[in-house]
PDB file of C-alpha atoms in Angstrom:
ATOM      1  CA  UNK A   1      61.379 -39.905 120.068  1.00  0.00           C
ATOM      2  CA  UNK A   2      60.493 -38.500 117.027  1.00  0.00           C
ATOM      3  CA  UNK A   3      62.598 -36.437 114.242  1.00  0.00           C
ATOM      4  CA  UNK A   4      63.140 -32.708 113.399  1.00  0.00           C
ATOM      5  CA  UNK A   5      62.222 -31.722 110.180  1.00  0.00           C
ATOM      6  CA  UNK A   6      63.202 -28.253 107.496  1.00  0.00           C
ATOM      7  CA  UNK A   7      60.476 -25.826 108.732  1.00  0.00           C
ATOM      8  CA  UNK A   8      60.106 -22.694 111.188  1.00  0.00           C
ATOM      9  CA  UNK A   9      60.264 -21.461 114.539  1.00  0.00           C
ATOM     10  CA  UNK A  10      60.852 -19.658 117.645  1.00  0.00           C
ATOM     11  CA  UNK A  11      63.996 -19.435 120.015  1.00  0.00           C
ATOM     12  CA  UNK A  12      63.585 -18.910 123.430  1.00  0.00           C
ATOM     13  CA  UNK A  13      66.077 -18.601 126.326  1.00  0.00           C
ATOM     14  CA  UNK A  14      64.875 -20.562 129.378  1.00  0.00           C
ATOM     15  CA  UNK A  15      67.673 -19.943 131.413  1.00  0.00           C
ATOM     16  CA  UNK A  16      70.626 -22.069 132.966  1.00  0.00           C
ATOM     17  CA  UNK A  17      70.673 -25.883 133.918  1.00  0.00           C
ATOM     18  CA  UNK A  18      70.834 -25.028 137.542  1.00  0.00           C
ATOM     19  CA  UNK A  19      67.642 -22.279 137.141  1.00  0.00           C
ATOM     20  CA  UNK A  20      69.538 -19.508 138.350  1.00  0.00           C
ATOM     21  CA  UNK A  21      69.417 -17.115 135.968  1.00  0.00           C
ATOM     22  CA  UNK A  22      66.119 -17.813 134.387  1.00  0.00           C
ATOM     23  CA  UNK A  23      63.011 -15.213 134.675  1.00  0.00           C
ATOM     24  CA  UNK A  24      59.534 -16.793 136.599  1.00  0.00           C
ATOM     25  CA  UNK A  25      57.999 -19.120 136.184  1.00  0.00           C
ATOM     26  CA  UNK A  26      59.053 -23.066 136.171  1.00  0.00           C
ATOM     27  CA  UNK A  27      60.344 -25.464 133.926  1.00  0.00           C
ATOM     28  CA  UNK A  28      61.864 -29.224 133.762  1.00  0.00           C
ATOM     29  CA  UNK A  29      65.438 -29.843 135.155  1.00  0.00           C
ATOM     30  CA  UNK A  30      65.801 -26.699 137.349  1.00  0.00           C
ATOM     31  CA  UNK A  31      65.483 -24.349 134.127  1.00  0.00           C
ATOM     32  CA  UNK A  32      62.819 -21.650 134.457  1.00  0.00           C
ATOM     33  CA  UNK A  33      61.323 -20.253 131.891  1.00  0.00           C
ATOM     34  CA  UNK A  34      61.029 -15.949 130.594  1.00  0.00           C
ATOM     35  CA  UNK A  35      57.692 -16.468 129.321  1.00  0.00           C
ATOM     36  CA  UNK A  36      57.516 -12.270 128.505  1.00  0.00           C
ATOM     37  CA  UNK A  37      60.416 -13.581 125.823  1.00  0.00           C
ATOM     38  CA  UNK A  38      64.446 -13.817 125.576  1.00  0.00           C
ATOM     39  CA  UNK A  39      66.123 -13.811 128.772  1.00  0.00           C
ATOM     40  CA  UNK A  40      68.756 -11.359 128.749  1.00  0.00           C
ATOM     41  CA  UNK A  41      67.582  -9.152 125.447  1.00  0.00           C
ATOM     42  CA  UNK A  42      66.790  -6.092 127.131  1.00  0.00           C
ATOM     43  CA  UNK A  43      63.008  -5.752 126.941  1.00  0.00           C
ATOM     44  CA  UNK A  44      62.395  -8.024 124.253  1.00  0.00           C
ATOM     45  CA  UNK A  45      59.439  -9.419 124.319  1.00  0.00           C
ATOM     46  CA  UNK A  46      59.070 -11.310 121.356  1.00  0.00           C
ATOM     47  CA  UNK A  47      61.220 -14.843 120.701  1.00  0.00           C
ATOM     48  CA  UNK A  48      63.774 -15.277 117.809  1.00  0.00           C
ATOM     49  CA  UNK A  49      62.615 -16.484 114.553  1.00  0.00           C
ATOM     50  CA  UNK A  50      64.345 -19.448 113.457  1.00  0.00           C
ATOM     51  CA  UNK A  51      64.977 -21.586 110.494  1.00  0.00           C
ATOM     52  CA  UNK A  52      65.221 -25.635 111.362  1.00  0.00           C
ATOM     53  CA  UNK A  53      67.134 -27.448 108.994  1.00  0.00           C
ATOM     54  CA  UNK A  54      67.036 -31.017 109.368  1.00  0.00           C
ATOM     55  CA  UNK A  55      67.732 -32.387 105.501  1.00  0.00           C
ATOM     56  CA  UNK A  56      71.047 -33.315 104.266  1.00  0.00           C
ATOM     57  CA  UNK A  57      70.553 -30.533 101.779  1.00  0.00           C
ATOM     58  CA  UNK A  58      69.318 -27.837 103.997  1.00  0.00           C
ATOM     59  CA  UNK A  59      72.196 -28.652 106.318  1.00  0.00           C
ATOM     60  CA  UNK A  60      74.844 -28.584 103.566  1.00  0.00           C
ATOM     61  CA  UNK A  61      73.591 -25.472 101.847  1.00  0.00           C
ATOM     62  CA  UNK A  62      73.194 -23.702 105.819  1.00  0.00           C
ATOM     63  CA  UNK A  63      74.204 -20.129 105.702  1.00  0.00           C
ATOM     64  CA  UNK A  64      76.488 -20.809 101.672  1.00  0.00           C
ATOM     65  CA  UNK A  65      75.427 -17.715  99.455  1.00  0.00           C
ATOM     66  CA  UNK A  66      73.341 -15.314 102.059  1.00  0.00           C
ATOM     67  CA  UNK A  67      74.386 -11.857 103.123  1.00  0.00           C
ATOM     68  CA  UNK A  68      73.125 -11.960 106.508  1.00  0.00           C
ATOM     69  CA  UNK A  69      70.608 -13.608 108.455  1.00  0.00           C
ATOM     70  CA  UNK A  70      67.732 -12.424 110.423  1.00  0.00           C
ATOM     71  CA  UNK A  71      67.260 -14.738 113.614  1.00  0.00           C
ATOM     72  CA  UNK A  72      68.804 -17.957 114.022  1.00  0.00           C
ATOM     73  CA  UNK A  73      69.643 -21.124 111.962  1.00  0.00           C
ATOM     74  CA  UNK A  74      69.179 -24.552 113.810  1.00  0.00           C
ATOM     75  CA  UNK A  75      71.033 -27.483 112.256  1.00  0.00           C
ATOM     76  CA  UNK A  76      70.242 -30.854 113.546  1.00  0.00           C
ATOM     77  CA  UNK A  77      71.663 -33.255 113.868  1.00  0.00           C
ATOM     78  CA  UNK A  78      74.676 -31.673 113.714  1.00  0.00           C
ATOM     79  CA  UNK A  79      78.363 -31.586 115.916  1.00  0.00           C
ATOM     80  CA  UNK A  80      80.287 -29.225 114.037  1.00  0.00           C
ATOM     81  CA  UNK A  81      80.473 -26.288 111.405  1.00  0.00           C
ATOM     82  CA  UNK A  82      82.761 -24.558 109.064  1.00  0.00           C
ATOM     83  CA  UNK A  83      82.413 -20.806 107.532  1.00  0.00           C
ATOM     84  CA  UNK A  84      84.348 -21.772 104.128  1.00  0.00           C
ATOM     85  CA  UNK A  85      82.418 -19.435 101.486  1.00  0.00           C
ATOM     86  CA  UNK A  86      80.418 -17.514 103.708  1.00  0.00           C
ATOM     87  CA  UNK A  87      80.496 -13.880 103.234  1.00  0.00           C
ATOM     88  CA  UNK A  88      80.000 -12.644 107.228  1.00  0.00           C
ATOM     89  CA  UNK A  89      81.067 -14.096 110.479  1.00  0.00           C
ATOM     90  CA  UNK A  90      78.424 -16.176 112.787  1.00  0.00           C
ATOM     91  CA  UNK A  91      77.921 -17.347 116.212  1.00  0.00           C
ATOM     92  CA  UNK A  92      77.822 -20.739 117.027  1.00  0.00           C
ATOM     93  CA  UNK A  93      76.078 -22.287 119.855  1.00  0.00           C
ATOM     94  CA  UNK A  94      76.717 -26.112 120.229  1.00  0.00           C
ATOM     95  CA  UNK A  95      73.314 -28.221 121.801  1.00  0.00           C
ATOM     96  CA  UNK A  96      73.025 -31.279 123.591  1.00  0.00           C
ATOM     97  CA  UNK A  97      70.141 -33.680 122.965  1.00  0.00           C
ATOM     98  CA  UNK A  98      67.957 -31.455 125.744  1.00  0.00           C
ATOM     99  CA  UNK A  99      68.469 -28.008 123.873  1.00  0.00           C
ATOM    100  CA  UNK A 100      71.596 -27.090 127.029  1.00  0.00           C
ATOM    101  CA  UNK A 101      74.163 -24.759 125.260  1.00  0.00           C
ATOM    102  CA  UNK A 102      77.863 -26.520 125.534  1.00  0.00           C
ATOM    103  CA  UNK A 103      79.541 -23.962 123.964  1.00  0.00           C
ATOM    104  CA  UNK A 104      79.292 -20.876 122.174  1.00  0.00           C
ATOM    105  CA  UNK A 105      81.646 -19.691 119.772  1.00  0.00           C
ATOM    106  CA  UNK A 106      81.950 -16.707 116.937  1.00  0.00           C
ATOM    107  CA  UNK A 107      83.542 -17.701 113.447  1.00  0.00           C
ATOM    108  CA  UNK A 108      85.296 -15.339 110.853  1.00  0.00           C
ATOM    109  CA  UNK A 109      84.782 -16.806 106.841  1.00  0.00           C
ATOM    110  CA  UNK A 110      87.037 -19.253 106.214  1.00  0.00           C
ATOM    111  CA  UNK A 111      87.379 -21.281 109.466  1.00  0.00           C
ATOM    112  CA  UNK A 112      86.576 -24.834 110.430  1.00  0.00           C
ATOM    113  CA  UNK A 113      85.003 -25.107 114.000  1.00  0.00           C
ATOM    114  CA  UNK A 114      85.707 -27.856 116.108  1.00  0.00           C
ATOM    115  CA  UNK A 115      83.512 -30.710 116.434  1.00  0.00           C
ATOM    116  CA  UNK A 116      81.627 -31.147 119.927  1.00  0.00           C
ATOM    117  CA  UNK A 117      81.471 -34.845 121.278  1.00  0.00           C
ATOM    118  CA  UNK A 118      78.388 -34.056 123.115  1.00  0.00           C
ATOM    119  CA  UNK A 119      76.794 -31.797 120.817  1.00  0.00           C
ATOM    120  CA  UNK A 120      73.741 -32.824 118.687  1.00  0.00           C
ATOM    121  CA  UNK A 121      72.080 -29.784 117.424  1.00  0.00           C
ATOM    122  CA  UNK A 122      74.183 -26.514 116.845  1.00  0.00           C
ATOM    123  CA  UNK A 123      72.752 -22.949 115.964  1.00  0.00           C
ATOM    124  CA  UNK A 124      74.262 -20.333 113.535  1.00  0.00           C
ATOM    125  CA  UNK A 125      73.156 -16.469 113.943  1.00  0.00           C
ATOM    126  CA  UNK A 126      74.910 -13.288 112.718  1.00  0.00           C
ATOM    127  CA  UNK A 127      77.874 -12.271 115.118  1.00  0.00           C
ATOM    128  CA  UNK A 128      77.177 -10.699 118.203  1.00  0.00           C
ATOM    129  CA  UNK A 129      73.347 -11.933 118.022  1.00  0.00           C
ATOM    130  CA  UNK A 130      73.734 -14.842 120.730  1.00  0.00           C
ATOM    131  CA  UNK A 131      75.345 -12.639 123.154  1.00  0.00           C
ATOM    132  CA  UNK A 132      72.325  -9.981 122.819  1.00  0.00           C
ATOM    133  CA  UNK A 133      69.845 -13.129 123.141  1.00  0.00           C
ATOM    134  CA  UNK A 134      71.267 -14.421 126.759  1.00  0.00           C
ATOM    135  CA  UNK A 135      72.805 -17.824 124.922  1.00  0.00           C
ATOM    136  CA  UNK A 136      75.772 -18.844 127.010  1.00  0.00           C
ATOM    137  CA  UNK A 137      77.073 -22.150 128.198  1.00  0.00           C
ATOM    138  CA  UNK A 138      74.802 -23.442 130.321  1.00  0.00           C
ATOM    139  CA  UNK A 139      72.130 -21.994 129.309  1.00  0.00           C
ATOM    140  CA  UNK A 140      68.460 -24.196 127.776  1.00  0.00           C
ATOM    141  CA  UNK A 141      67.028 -22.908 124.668  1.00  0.00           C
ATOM    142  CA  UNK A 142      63.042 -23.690 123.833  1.00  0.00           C
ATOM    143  CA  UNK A 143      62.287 -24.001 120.638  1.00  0.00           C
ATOM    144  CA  UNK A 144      58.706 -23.159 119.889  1.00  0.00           C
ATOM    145  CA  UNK A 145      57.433 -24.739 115.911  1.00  0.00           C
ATOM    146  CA  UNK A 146      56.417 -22.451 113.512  1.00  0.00           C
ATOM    147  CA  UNK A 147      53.041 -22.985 110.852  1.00  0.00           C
ATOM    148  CA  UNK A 148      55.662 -24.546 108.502  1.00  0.00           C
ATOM    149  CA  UNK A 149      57.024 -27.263 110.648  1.00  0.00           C
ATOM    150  CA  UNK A 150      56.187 -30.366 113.487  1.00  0.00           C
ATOM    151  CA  UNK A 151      56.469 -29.979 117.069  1.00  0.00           C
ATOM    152  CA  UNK A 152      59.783 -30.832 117.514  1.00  0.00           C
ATOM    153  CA  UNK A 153      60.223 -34.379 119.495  1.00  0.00           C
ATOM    154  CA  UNK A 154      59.912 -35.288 122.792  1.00  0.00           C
ATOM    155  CA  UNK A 155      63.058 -34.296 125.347  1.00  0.00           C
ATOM    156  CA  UNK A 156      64.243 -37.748 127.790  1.00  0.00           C
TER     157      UNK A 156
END
């Protein structure tokens, strides 16, 4: 298995791990795939950009010192979060290893949120966003590389 690495992409909602509310087409362990886009988004057709940041710096520095943030922020690997000296409250969306949302959460400034035992990647977006994407518990998230970064490595 190879290793994430600070680059680029795109989000996409595949649906839940049982395939039920996915769009058509098929994908690996019961989730289907919304290849016309985000599953749930109302006519969006187009994924979510998204920022990967796998460094210990691009991790630590995350969302410190921004106003807002357009897409999503994916940090890896990562179990937990904290909003200390952030200036606007986020949604966070804790990942197992195979991209499977374990929980979703929204967090004022100023709070610590509670590390996930299962939870290796988690992803940050403005509040409200995740809810407008589809991303619930249960739900798999693809995440398509961007110019800027590696295909991200191989799901067991």
């Amino acid at each position: 298995m190879g290793r994430w690495r600070d680059g680029t992409g795109t989000l996409r909602v595949v649906g839940g791990t049982d395939g039920a509310d996915g769009g058509p087409g098929g994908g690996s362990n019961g989730a289907k795939e919304d290849p016309g886009g985000v599953a749930g988004s109302a006519g969006r057709a187009e994924g979510v950009p998204l920022t990967i940041a796998a460094s210990y710096r691009a991790r630590a520095r995350g969302l410190l010192g921004r106003d807002g943030l357009t897409g999503a922020l994916l940090l890896t690997p990562a179990s937990g979060v904290h909003t200390f000296r952030m200036r606007f409250a986020i949604d966070v969306a804790y990942l197992d290893r195979r991209l499977t949302v374990l929980d979703v959460h929204t967090l004022r400034p100023g709070r610590l949120g509670r590390p996930r035992l299962r939870s290796r990647h988690v992803l940050e977006a403005e509040a409200g966003a995740l809810e407008r994407w589809g991303v619930r518990r249960g739900v798999r998230v693809v995440i398509a590389p961007g110019p800027s970064a590696p295909p991200p490595p191989s799901v067991r």
